[in-house]
Amino acid sequence: MSIPRVAIVGRPNVGKSSILNWLARKLVSVVDPTAGVTRDRVTYTMNEYDRYFELVDTGGIGIVDSDDLSEQIEQQIRFGLEQADLLVLVVDGQAGITPLDQTVARKLQKIGKPTMLVVNKCDSSKLDAEADGFRALVDTDPVVVSVKGERNRKELLEAIVEHLPPADETEAAEGEQKIHDPELKIAIVGRRNVGKSTFINALAEEERVIVSPIAGTTRDSIDIRFEVDGKSFIAIDTPGVRKRKSLANDIEFYGLVRAQKSIRRADVVLMFFDASERISRVDKKLVTDILDHAKPCIFVVNKWDLGLDESMTTEKWAEYLLKTFPSTRYVPVAFITAKESTNIKKVVNLAQTIFKQARIRVSTSKINKSIRKAVEENNPPHRRNRRPKIYYATQVAVQPPTIIIKCNDPILFDESWKRYLESCIRDDLPFDEVPMRLYWRPRTEAIEKQFDDAIEDVPIESLEEE
């Protein structure tokens, strides 16, 4: 048995997502007054009272979806119920029992799994006495809570742990693995309907998220854990992004924010393009966000089977990307067909490679040797009747590789020569497929003292090779 799964179920808008976020003490699932916000299963692993368990937020049972996705949402709910070890039925304490609550309760009774009853939205203790009326749904002591009023969170966690099946010898090991950082966090971003969710399902080897030709199907940023060659990874499926002025409601706005947040917390970003579509302004905005955060990135051209049908070649698409994003010359390009799982594993392997590049630390002597070579082959031109001089450079950080270049005056180096130097460093050092940050700093006595033992303070062209 893997770690127990606890499915949070109920009719729409009773506060299921709020309860998940409340128990997790972080924003995991999108919360909005609009019924039916949650479509896919959203999960979060917890460790409470020496037990590991996975909370699973599900869509509202009985929702009539505005995008005609009710059948797919019901399928995701069914998967959640089938895989769960404990069901937590959530009801609205202020609304009382509704016919749909009764329908949900009957459905859970047929499943025959251990079921808890949670009466939510009891913001005042005056409503506690009415909670017993919900026993008609589940013949068990209800747990009365209020997310808004911060009432009885501890009692709810204790009740969940009490109702879990007995732990086996694998629970602790698997729980630790799920809670601790994986090998790699990969964010999948792109505009709407480019095949991100199809790619996620191919990685997870199951229908983990809803796939539909309707744009904007995914609303949450969903962390999906998967394994390749015995290594654990997390893929972050993000909502499809469209132009800000076209955002229809708060749900789509939060989706945009979450896509941007996913870029920040990812180790590697897969920027998806549709092989049959032209690059859009939304694509350009996302690439700008990736560059601004200096994240290792792979341009993934999906639906390549359609690109081939239009006599497109990989060379033409690579040239198109380079022409559109000239500052991303270092970014590798992958061509896949997620629907057929073509080249899926190659993309994951490439993500591992560039992640390792972003974490490499190079010695000061190697960096200075590379810069010396670049200066010898192409001296920076004089400016303002002064000669630009580089004294030394050293790497001060990784993810991204960050190099400080000490010189007589940064303003003396024009931008074209700085780009030339960055290109030379990429060619010589193992940073050819990842972003770098180069900081140009004038020489100051305070900073010089930090490097006295490391390197002599003379122009780099006169440094002796080690």
Tab-separated table of C-alpha atoms in Angstrom:
chain	number	residue	atom	x	y	z
A	1	MET	CA	0.000	0.000	0.000
A	2	SER	CA	1.257	3.495	-0.859
A	3	ILE	CA	0.612	6.410	1.489
A	4	PRO	CA	-3.132	6.771	2.195
A	5	ARG	CA	-5.166	9.093	0.000
A	6	VAL	CA	-7.861	11.287	1.512
A	7	ALA	CA	-10.373	12.553	-1.057
A	8	ILE	CA	-12.235	15.753	-0.178
A	9	VAL	CA	-15.639	15.486	-1.872
A	10	GLY	CA	-18.981	17.237	-1.910
A	11	ARG	CA	-21.306	19.321	-4.019
A	12	PRO	CA	-19.988	22.532	-5.597
A	13	ASN	CA	-19.088	25.561	-3.485
A	14	VAL	CA	-19.079	23.993	-0.005
A	15	GLY	CA	-15.425	24.961	0.577
A	16	LYS	CA	-13.489	21.827	-0.433
A	17	SER	CA	-10.572	23.761	-1.937
A	18	SER	CA	-10.546	26.150	1.024
A	19	ILE	CA	-10.239	23.199	3.407
A	20	LEU	CA	-7.317	21.757	1.427
A	21	ASN	CA	-5.500	25.107	1.516
A	22	TRP	CA	-6.336	25.536	5.192
A	23	LEU	CA	-4.959	22.145	6.184
A	24	ALA	CA	-1.882	22.599	3.988
A	25	ARG	CA	-1.324	26.134	5.312
A	26	LYS	CA	-0.552	27.291	1.794
A	27	LEU	CA	-2.365	28.210	-1.419
A	28	VAL	CA	-2.532	24.898	-3.271
A	29	SER	CA	-5.942	24.991	-4.936
A	30	VAL	CA	-7.726	27.927	-6.593
A	31	VAL	CA	-10.553	29.335	-4.463
A	32	ASP	CA	-13.290	31.466	-6.004
A	33	PRO	CA	-16.987	32.094	-5.236
A	34	THR	CA	-17.822	30.753	-8.698
A	35	ALA	CA	-19.071	27.176	-8.457
A	36	GLY	CA	-17.064	24.593	-10.396
A	37	VAL	CA	-13.647	26.248	-10.235
A	38	THR	CA	-11.852	22.971	-9.453
A	39	ARG	CA	-11.795	20.610	-12.426
A	40	ASP	CA	-8.695	18.452	-12.051
A	41	ARG	CA	-7.580	16.590	-8.954
A	42	VAL	CA	-5.297	18.770	-6.853
A	43	THR	CA	-3.125	16.951	-4.310
A	44	TYR	CA	-0.955	17.800	-1.308
A	45	THR	CA	1.056	15.413	0.892
A	46	MET	CA	1.039	15.963	4.657
A	47	ASN	CA	2.778	14.548	7.707
A	48	GLU	CA	0.671	14.879	10.849
A	49	TYR	CA	0.798	12.917	14.098
A	50	ASP	CA	3.444	10.525	12.681
A	51	ARG	CA	1.269	9.620	9.704
A	52	TYR	CA	1.739	10.515	6.043
A	53	PHE	CA	-1.294	11.008	3.838
A	54	GLU	CA	-2.207	12.720	0.573
A	55	LEU	CA	-5.086	15.170	0.453
A	56	VAL	CA	-6.971	15.160	-2.859
A	57	ASP	CA	-9.215	18.065	-3.804
A	58	THR	CA	-11.910	17.074	-6.307
A	59	GLY	CA	-14.409	18.957	-8.421
A	60	GLY	CA	-17.918	19.568	-7.167
A	61	ILE	CA	-20.175	16.556	-7.720
A	62	GLY	CA	-23.191	17.475	-9.844
A	63	ILE	CA	-21.693	20.597	-11.386
A	64	VAL	CA	-23.009	21.743	-14.763
A	65	ASP	CA	-19.796	23.078	-16.269
A	66	SER	CA	-19.910	26.299	-18.249
A	67	ASP	CA	-17.540	24.849	-20.871
A	68	ASP	CA	-19.451	21.568	-21.214
A	69	LEU	CA	-16.735	19.618	-19.388
A	70	SER	CA	-19.055	18.034	-16.828
A	71	GLU	CA	-18.350	14.510	-18.075
A	72	GLN	CA	-14.562	14.957	-17.831
A	73	ILE	CA	-14.868	16.530	-14.369
A	74	GLU	CA	-17.021	13.611	-13.194
A	75	GLN	CA	-14.393	11.220	-14.548
A	76	GLN	CA	-11.666	12.974	-12.530
A	77	ILE	CA	-13.888	12.781	-9.426
A	78	ARG	CA	-14.444	9.073	-10.070
A	79	PHE	CA	-10.679	8.477	-10.303
A	80	GLY	CA	-10.234	10.338	-7.022
A	81	LEU	CA	-12.888	8.261	-5.272
A	82	GLU	CA	-11.588	4.963	-6.626
A	83	GLN	CA	-8.032	5.655	-5.476
A	84	ALA	CA	-8.962	7.070	-2.066
A	85	ASP	CA	-8.588	5.226	1.239
A	86	LEU	CA	-10.751	7.750	3.107
A	87	LEU	CA	-13.542	10.011	1.885
A	88	VAL	CA	-14.191	13.370	3.535
A	89	LEU	CA	-17.692	14.586	2.700
A	90	VAL	CA	-17.891	18.366	3.073
A	91	VAL	CA	-21.228	20.150	3.535
A	92	ASP	CA	-22.239	23.764	4.105
A	93	GLY	CA	-23.364	24.287	7.711
A	94	GLN	CA	-25.108	27.544	6.876
A	95	ALA	CA	-27.152	26.158	3.970
A	96	GLY	CA	-28.341	22.982	5.685
A	97	ILE	CA	-28.914	19.689	3.864
A	98	THR	CA	-29.680	20.141	0.173
A	99	PRO	CA	-31.002	17.556	-2.319
A	100	LEU	CA	-27.589	17.511	-3.989
A	101	ASP	CA	-25.923	16.757	-0.624
A	102	GLN	CA	-28.219	13.744	-0.364
A	103	THR	CA	-27.327	12.644	-3.883
A	104	VAL	CA	-23.613	12.885	-3.091
A	105	ALA	CA	-24.077	10.917	0.157
A	106	ARG	CA	-25.903	8.113	-1.648
A	107	LYS	CA	-23.118	7.917	-4.223
A	108	LEU	CA	-20.505	7.600	-1.476
A	109	GLN	CA	-22.523	4.911	0.320
A	110	LYS	CA	-22.438	2.774	-2.839
A	111	ILE	CA	-18.647	3.031	-2.924
A	112	GLY	CA	-18.464	1.561	0.572
A	113	LYS	CA	-15.268	3.267	1.729
A	114	PRO	CA	-14.631	4.838	5.153
A	115	THR	CA	-16.303	8.245	5.118
A	116	MET	CA	-16.007	11.265	7.412
A	117	LEU	CA	-18.472	14.128	7.603
A	118	VAL	CA	-17.161	17.703	7.805
A	119	VAL	CA	-19.616	20.548	8.360
A	120	ASN	CA	-17.908	23.660	7.018
A	121	LYS	CA	-18.739	27.371	7.268
A	122	CYS	CA	-19.766	27.155	10.926
A	123	ASP	CA	-18.231	30.528	11.627
A	124	SER	CA	-20.052	30.797	14.947
A	125	SER	CA	-20.505	28.196	17.680
A	126	LYS	CA	-24.246	28.915	17.447
A	127	LEU	CA	-24.324	26.716	14.336
A	128	ASP	CA	-22.642	23.752	16.053
A	129	ALA	CA	-25.876	22.413	17.545
A	130	GLU	CA	-27.409	22.133	14.061
A	131	ALA	CA	-24.525	20.017	12.776
A	132	ASP	CA	-26.086	16.816	14.168
A	133	GLY	CA	-28.813	17.184	11.573
A	134	PHE	CA	-26.280	16.213	8.910
A	135	ARG	CA	-26.046	12.702	10.410
A	136	ALA	CA	-28.793	11.791	7.966
A	137	LEU	CA	-26.104	11.900	5.289
A	138	VAL	CA	-23.356	9.947	7.062
A	139	ASP	CA	-24.030	8.149	10.309
A	140	THR	CA	-20.920	9.370	12.097
A	141	ASP	CA	-19.962	12.201	14.406
A	142	PRO	CA	-19.555	15.303	12.250
A	143	VAL	CA	-16.451	17.481	12.540
A	144	VAL	CA	-17.581	21.096	12.714
A	145	VAL	CA	-15.111	23.553	11.180
A	146	SER	CA	-14.799	27.041	9.813
A	147	VAL	CA	-11.966	27.925	7.474
A	148	LYS	CA	-12.894	31.589	7.628
A	149	GLY	CA	-13.144	31.560	11.418
A	150	GLU	CA	-10.081	29.312	11.934
A	151	ARG	CA	-12.178	26.861	13.936
A	152	ASN	CA	-11.196	23.254	14.718
A	153	ARG	CA	-8.365	22.700	12.246
A	154	LYS	CA	-6.512	20.544	14.788
A	155	GLU	CA	-9.647	18.497	15.484
A	156	LEU	CA	-10.131	17.862	11.768
A	157	LEU	CA	-6.534	16.661	11.316
A	158	GLU	CA	-6.843	14.377	14.339
A	159	ALA	CA	-10.062	12.891	12.971
A	160	ILE	CA	-8.496	12.281	9.548
A	161	VAL	CA	-5.509	10.487	11.080
A	162	GLU	CA	-7.821	8.432	13.299
A	163	HIS	CA	-9.790	7.207	10.272
A	164	LEU	CA	-6.729	6.289	8.156
A	165	PRO	CA	-5.999	2.601	7.537
A	166	PRO	CA	-3.108	1.141	9.559
A	167	ALA	CA	0.312	2.249	8.326
A	168	ASP	CA	2.543	-0.280	6.599
A	169	GLU	CA	6.327	-0.421	6.358
A	170	THR	CA	6.472	1.587	3.090
A	171	GLU	CA	4.433	4.605	4.206
A	172	ALA	CA	7.208	6.511	5.973
A	173	ALA	CA	9.728	6.043	3.158
A	174	GLU	CA	7.284	7.048	0.422
A	175	GLY	CA	5.949	9.922	2.495
A	176	GLU	CA	9.422	11.322	3.049
A	177	GLN	CA	10.129	11.045	-0.649
A	178	LYS	CA	6.950	12.934	-1.567
A	179	ILE	CA	7.425	15.682	0.996
A	180	HIS	CA	11.104	16.267	0.337
A	181	ASP	CA	12.320	17.976	-2.800
A	182	PRO	CA	12.341	15.850	-5.968
A	183	GLU	CA	15.244	15.584	-8.359
A	184	LEU	CA	13.750	18.277	-10.542
A	185	LYS	CA	10.716	20.562	-10.746
A	186	ILE	CA	9.630	21.161	-14.335
A	187	ALA	CA	7.073	23.868	-15.163
A	188	ILE	CA	5.107	23.397	-18.372
A	189	VAL	CA	3.920	26.770	-19.669
A	190	GLY	CA	2.413	28.092	-22.864
A	191	ARG	CA	-0.679	29.680	-24.272
A	192	ARG	CA	-4.014	27.921	-24.228
A	193	ASN	CA	-4.541	24.614	-26.007
A	194	VAL	CA	-0.917	23.869	-26.971
A	195	GLY	CA	-0.999	20.394	-25.404
A	196	LYS	CA	0.454	20.939	-21.925
A	197	SER	CA	-2.050	18.668	-20.172
A	198	THR	CA	-1.610	15.957	-22.794
A	199	PHE	CA	2.129	16.078	-22.125
A	200	ILE	CA	1.497	15.804	-18.356
A	201	ASN	CA	-0.696	12.738	-18.819
A	202	ALA	CA	1.980	11.138	-20.995
A	203	LEU	CA	4.535	11.700	-18.211
A	204	ALA	CA	2.216	10.389	-15.477
A	205	GLU	CA	1.063	7.505	-17.701
A	206	GLU	CA	-2.543	8.102	-16.621
A	207	GLU	CA	-5.412	10.534	-17.202
A	208	ARG	CA	-4.137	12.785	-14.441
A	209	VAL	CA	-5.582	16.046	-15.796
A	210	ILE	CA	-8.453	16.850	-18.124
A	211	VAL	CA	-7.578	17.120	-21.800
A	212	SER	CA	-10.063	18.936	-24.025
A	213	PRO	CA	-10.013	20.907	-27.290
A	214	ILE	CA	-11.707	23.698	-25.302
A	215	ALA	CA	-9.097	26.349	-24.546
A	216	GLY	CA	-8.581	27.178	-20.873
A	217	THR	CA	-9.553	23.764	-19.498
A	218	THR	CA	-6.821	23.769	-16.817
A	219	ARG	CA	-7.357	26.337	-14.061
A	220	ASP	CA	-4.981	25.273	-11.292
A	221	SER	CA	-1.223	24.914	-11.287
A	222	ILE	CA	-1.078	21.208	-10.497
A	223	ASP	CA	2.015	19.387	-9.236
A	224	ILE	CA	2.230	15.912	-10.747
A	225	ARG	CA	4.896	13.566	-9.374
A	226	PHE	CA	6.318	11.040	-11.831
A	227	GLU	CA	9.374	8.818	-12.147
A	228	VAL	CA	11.875	8.255	-14.949
A	229	ASP	CA	14.642	5.674	-14.568
A	230	GLY	CA	14.008	5.459	-10.838
A	231	LYS	CA	14.300	9.228	-10.266
A	232	SER	CA	11.470	11.320	-8.875
A	233	PHE	CA	10.331	14.470	-10.681
A	234	ILE	CA	7.530	16.982	-10.351
A	235	ALA	CA	5.810	18.372	-13.421
A	236	ILE	CA	3.850	21.575	-12.844
A	237	ASP	CA	0.888	21.789	-15.195
A	238	THR	CA	-0.075	25.448	-15.540
A	239	PRO	CA	-3.199	27.137	-16.877
A	240	GLY	CA	-2.968	28.270	-20.468
A	241	VAL	CA	-2.256	31.983	-20.753
A	242	ARG	CA	-3.879	34.535	-23.024
A	243	LYS	CA	-3.593	38.307	-23.388
A	244	ARG	CA	-4.260	40.143	-20.127
A	245	LYS	CA	-6.960	42.323	-21.689
A	246	SER	CA	-8.755	39.141	-22.820
A	247	LEU	CA	-8.981	37.624	-19.321
A	248	ALA	CA	-12.641	36.799	-18.838
A	249	ASN	CA	-12.836	36.607	-15.040
A	250	ASP	CA	-10.971	36.308	-11.762
A	251	ILE	CA	-10.393	32.583	-12.322
A	252	GLU	CA	-8.414	33.238	-15.503
A	253	PHE	CA	-6.520	36.070	-13.833
A	254	TYR	CA	-5.462	33.758	-11.003
A	255	GLY	CA	-4.463	31.233	-13.671
A	256	LEU	CA	-2.131	33.814	-15.229
A	257	VAL	CA	-0.636	34.635	-11.826
A	258	ARG	CA	-0.120	30.949	-11.090
A	259	ALA	CA	1.618	30.351	-14.400
A	260	GLN	CA	4.031	33.174	-13.549
A	261	LYS	CA	4.532	31.798	-10.033
A	262	SER	CA	5.230	28.334	-11.466
A	263	ILE	CA	8.030	29.798	-13.578
A	264	ARG	CA	9.622	31.270	-10.454
A	265	ARG	CA	9.586	28.048	-8.432
A	266	ALA	CA	10.600	25.686	-11.233
A	267	ASP	CA	14.117	24.369	-11.811
A	268	VAL	CA	13.518	24.080	-15.564
A	269	VAL	CA	10.749	25.579	-17.700
A	270	LEU	CA	9.319	23.885	-20.770
A	271	MET	CA	7.938	26.615	-23.009
A	272	PHE	CA	5.352	24.980	-25.288
A	273	PHE	CA	4.546	26.044	-28.841
A	274	ASP	CA	2.004	24.622	-31.278
A	275	ALA	CA	3.736	23.423	-34.457
A	276	SER	CA	0.698	24.402	-36.520
A	277	GLU	CA	0.371	27.946	-35.108
A	278	ARG	CA	2.405	31.127	-35.369
A	279	ILE	CA	4.178	32.507	-32.307
A	280	SER	CA	1.872	34.930	-30.504
A	281	ARG	CA	2.242	37.962	-28.241
A	282	VAL	CA	1.338	35.728	-25.302
A	283	ASP	CA	4.247	33.425	-26.187
A	284	LYS	CA	6.569	36.433	-26.247
A	285	LYS	CA	5.320	37.582	-22.843
A	286	LEU	CA	5.936	34.155	-21.307
A	287	VAL	CA	9.430	33.936	-22.787
A	288	THR	CA	10.153	37.384	-21.347
A	289	ASP	CA	9.043	36.147	-17.903
A	290	ILE	CA	11.341	33.128	-18.224
A	291	LEU	CA	14.285	35.322	-19.230
A	292	ASP	CA	13.593	37.823	-16.449
A	293	HIS	CA	13.872	35.041	-13.880
A	294	ALA	CA	16.905	33.504	-15.638
A	295	LYS	CA	15.374	30.032	-15.676
A	296	PRO	CA	16.863	27.156	-17.683
A	297	CYS	CA	14.419	26.599	-20.507
A	298	ILE	CA	13.582	24.244	-23.354
A	299	PHE	CA	11.472	25.399	-26.289
A	300	VAL	CA	9.096	22.486	-26.895
A	301	VAL	CA	7.357	22.455	-30.263
A	302	ASN	CA	4.358	20.179	-29.747
A	303	LYS	CA	1.937	18.607	-32.246
A	304	TRP	CA	4.874	18.001	-34.559
A	305	ASP	CA	2.784	15.556	-36.584
A	306	LEU	CA	0.733	18.575	-37.715
A	307	GLY	CA	3.891	20.531	-38.499
A	308	LEU	CA	5.089	17.718	-40.753
A	309	ASP	CA	1.735	17.697	-42.530
A	310	GLU	CA	2.401	21.309	-43.495
A	311	SER	CA	5.885	20.466	-44.857
A	312	MET	CA	7.559	22.212	-41.953
A	313	THR	CA	11.083	21.129	-40.957
A	314	THR	CA	12.855	21.263	-37.618
A	315	GLU	CA	15.445	23.608	-39.147
A	316	LYS	CA	12.768	26.080	-40.270
A	317	TRP	CA	11.091	26.086	-36.860
A	318	ALA	CA	14.423	26.526	-35.051
A	319	GLU	CA	15.237	29.477	-37.325
A	320	TYR	CA	11.774	30.921	-36.696
A	321	LEU	CA	12.300	30.706	-32.927
A	322	LEU	CA	15.757	32.262	-33.143
A	323	LYS	CA	14.496	35.110	-35.318
A	324	THR	CA	11.616	35.774	-32.903
A	325	PHE	CA	13.721	35.435	-29.736
A	326	PRO	CA	17.277	36.468	-30.735
A	327	SER	CA	18.471	36.635	-27.118
A	328	THR	CA	17.639	32.944	-26.561
A	329	ARG	CA	20.203	31.500	-28.940
A	330	TYR	CA	21.384	29.196	-26.142
A	331	VAL	CA	17.931	27.662	-25.490
A	332	PRO	CA	17.632	24.068	-26.813
A	333	VAL	CA	14.628	23.161	-28.967
A	334	ALA	CA	12.725	19.859	-28.782
A	335	PHE	CA	10.075	18.557	-31.181
A	336	ILE	CA	7.408	16.246	-29.759
A	337	THR	CA	3.948	14.849	-30.302
A	338	ALA	CA	2.586	14.533	-26.777
A	339	LYS	CA	-0.577	12.797	-27.946
A	340	GLU	CA	1.524	9.880	-29.188
A	341	SER	CA	4.204	10.199	-26.438
A	342	THR	CA	6.817	10.865	-29.122
A	343	ASN	CA	10.154	12.138	-27.698
A	344	ILE	CA	8.647	12.638	-24.212
A	345	LYS	CA	11.515	10.929	-22.381
A	346	LYS	CA	14.110	12.818	-24.439
A	347	VAL	CA	12.687	16.109	-23.194
A	348	VAL	CA	12.952	14.954	-19.558
A	349	ASN	CA	16.551	13.838	-20.122
A	350	LEU	CA	17.376	17.184	-21.727
A	351	ALA	CA	15.799	18.989	-18.755
A	352	GLN	CA	18.089	17.055	-16.414
A	353	THR	CA	21.107	18.015	-18.513
A	354	ILE	CA	20.476	21.746	-18.496
A	355	PHE	CA	19.556	21.658	-14.802
A	356	LYS	CA	22.986	20.195	-14.088
A	357	GLN	CA	24.585	22.927	-16.215
A	358	ALA	CA	22.838	25.610	-14.183
A	359	ARG	CA	24.361	24.200	-10.983
A	360	ILE	CA	27.978	23.962	-12.181
A	361	ARG	CA	30.564	26.102	-10.427
A	362	VAL	CA	33.695	26.946	-12.453
A	363	SER	CA	37.040	27.924	-10.936
A	364	THR	CA	38.209	31.538	-11.116
A	365	SER	CA	41.257	30.535	-13.151
A	366	LYS	CA	39.138	28.894	-15.882
A	367	ILE	CA	36.837	31.898	-16.128
A	368	ASN	CA	39.772	34.284	-16.405
A	369	LYS	CA	41.443	32.090	-19.006
A	370	SER	CA	38.277	32.228	-21.123
A	371	ILE	CA	38.030	36.017	-20.791
A	372	ARG	CA	41.734	36.462	-21.565
A	373	LYS	CA	41.259	34.493	-24.765
A	374	ALA	CA	38.237	36.600	-25.759
A	375	VAL	CA	40.145	39.840	-25.135
A	376	GLU	CA	43.131	38.661	-27.170
A	377	GLU	CA	40.929	37.771	-30.131
A	378	ASN	CA	38.844	40.940	-29.990
A	379	ASN	CA	39.972	43.830	-27.794
A	380	PRO	CA	37.168	46.048	-26.535
A	381	PRO	CA	37.300	49.364	-28.422
A	382	HIS	CA	38.469	52.514	-26.681
A	383	ARG	CA	35.718	54.744	-25.457
A	384	ARG	CA	35.792	58.341	-24.259
A	385	ASN	CA	39.515	58.300	-24.976
A	386	ARG	CA	39.958	55.609	-22.365
A	387	ARG	CA	41.028	52.003	-22.657
A	388	PRO	CA	38.558	49.446	-21.183
A	389	LYS	CA	40.313	46.998	-18.870
A	390	ILE	CA	39.126	43.792	-17.235
A	391	TYR	CA	41.044	42.907	-14.088
A	392	TYR	CA	39.499	39.580	-13.198
A	393	ALA	CA	36.218	37.679	-12.979
A	394	THR	CA	34.832	35.132	-10.557
A	395	GLN	CA	31.663	33.082	-10.236
A	396	VAL	CA	29.628	33.987	-7.171
A	397	ALA	CA	26.446	31.907	-7.571
A	398	VAL	CA	24.689	29.096	-9.428
A	399	GLN	CA	21.123	28.671	-10.703
A	400	PRO	CA	21.751	30.740	-12.732
A	401	PRO	CA	25.544	30.827	-13.069
A	402	THR	CA	26.445	34.337	-11.940
A	403	ILE	CA	29.802	35.938	-12.713
A	404	ILE	CA	31.157	39.227	-11.432
A	405	ILE	CA	33.579	40.954	-13.813
A	406	LYS	CA	35.871	43.534	-12.215
A	407	CYS	CA	36.973	46.289	-14.591
A	408	ASN	CA	38.197	49.848	-14.538
A	409	ASP	CA	34.786	51.267	-15.552
A	410	PRO	CA	31.725	49.314	-16.796
A	411	ILE	CA	30.555	52.251	-18.913
A	412	LEU	CA	33.583	51.834	-21.173
A	413	PHE	CA	32.325	48.477	-22.493
A	414	ASP	CA	29.639	48.797	-25.136
A	415	GLU	CA	26.707	46.362	-25.205
A	416	SER	CA	27.771	44.599	-28.396
A	417	TRP	CA	31.161	43.735	-26.913
A	418	LYS	CA	29.500	42.513	-23.706
A	419	ARG	CA	27.345	40.183	-25.793
A	420	TYR	CA	30.452	39.008	-27.606
A	421	LEU	CA	32.142	38.211	-24.291
A	422	GLU	CA	29.092	36.320	-23.006
A	423	SER	CA	29.103	34.247	-26.195
A	424	CYS	CA	32.801	33.440	-25.717
A	425	ILE	CA	32.221	32.385	-22.123
A	426	ARG	CA	29.392	30.094	-23.243
A	427	ASP	CA	31.652	28.499	-25.856
A	428	ASP	CA	34.487	27.856	-23.394
A	429	LEU	CA	32.624	27.006	-20.195
A	430	PRO	CA	29.871	24.421	-19.540
A	431	PHE	CA	27.057	26.985	-19.687
A	432	ASP	CA	26.172	26.661	-23.357
A	433	GLU	CA	22.439	25.880	-22.830
A	434	VAL	CA	21.532	27.883	-19.727
A	435	PRO	CA	21.051	31.568	-18.877
A	436	MET	CA	23.916	33.417	-17.207
A	437	ARG	CA	24.142	36.648	-15.306
A	438	LEU	CA	27.202	38.830	-15.822
A	439	TYR	CA	27.634	41.748	-13.452
A	440	TRP	CA	30.179	44.406	-14.385
A	441	ARG	CA	31.688	46.124	-11.359
A	442	PRO	CA	34.294	48.893	-11.031
A	443	ARG	CA	37.342	48.196	-8.910
A	444	THR	CA	36.988	49.277	-5.269
A	445	GLU	CA	39.332	48.693	-2.366
A	446	ALA	CA	36.662	47.100	-0.192
A	447	ILE	CA	35.871	44.441	-2.763
A	448	GLU	CA	39.501	43.989	-3.816
A	449	LYS	CA	40.445	42.790	-0.346
A	450	GLN	CA	38.099	39.805	-0.738
A	451	PHE	CA	40.133	38.546	-3.680
A	452	ASP	CA	43.681	39.340	-2.579
A	453	ASP	CA	44.417	35.696	-1.830
A	454	ALA	CA	42.725	34.412	-4.962
A	455	ILE	CA	44.165	36.437	-7.797
A	456	GLU	CA	46.614	39.250	-8.469
A	457	ASP	CA	45.098	42.644	-9.208
A	458	VAL	CA	46.462	43.294	-12.699
A	459	PRO	CA	44.750	43.513	-16.095
A	460	ILE	CA	43.541	40.098	-17.182
A	461	GLU	CA	45.525	40.106	-20.413
A	462	SER	CA	48.736	39.920	-18.393
A	463	LEU	CA	47.678	37.101	-16.061
A	464	GLU	CA	49.819	33.997	-16.299
A	465	GLU	CA	48.026	30.757	-17.073
A	466	GLU	CA	47.882	28.244	-14.304
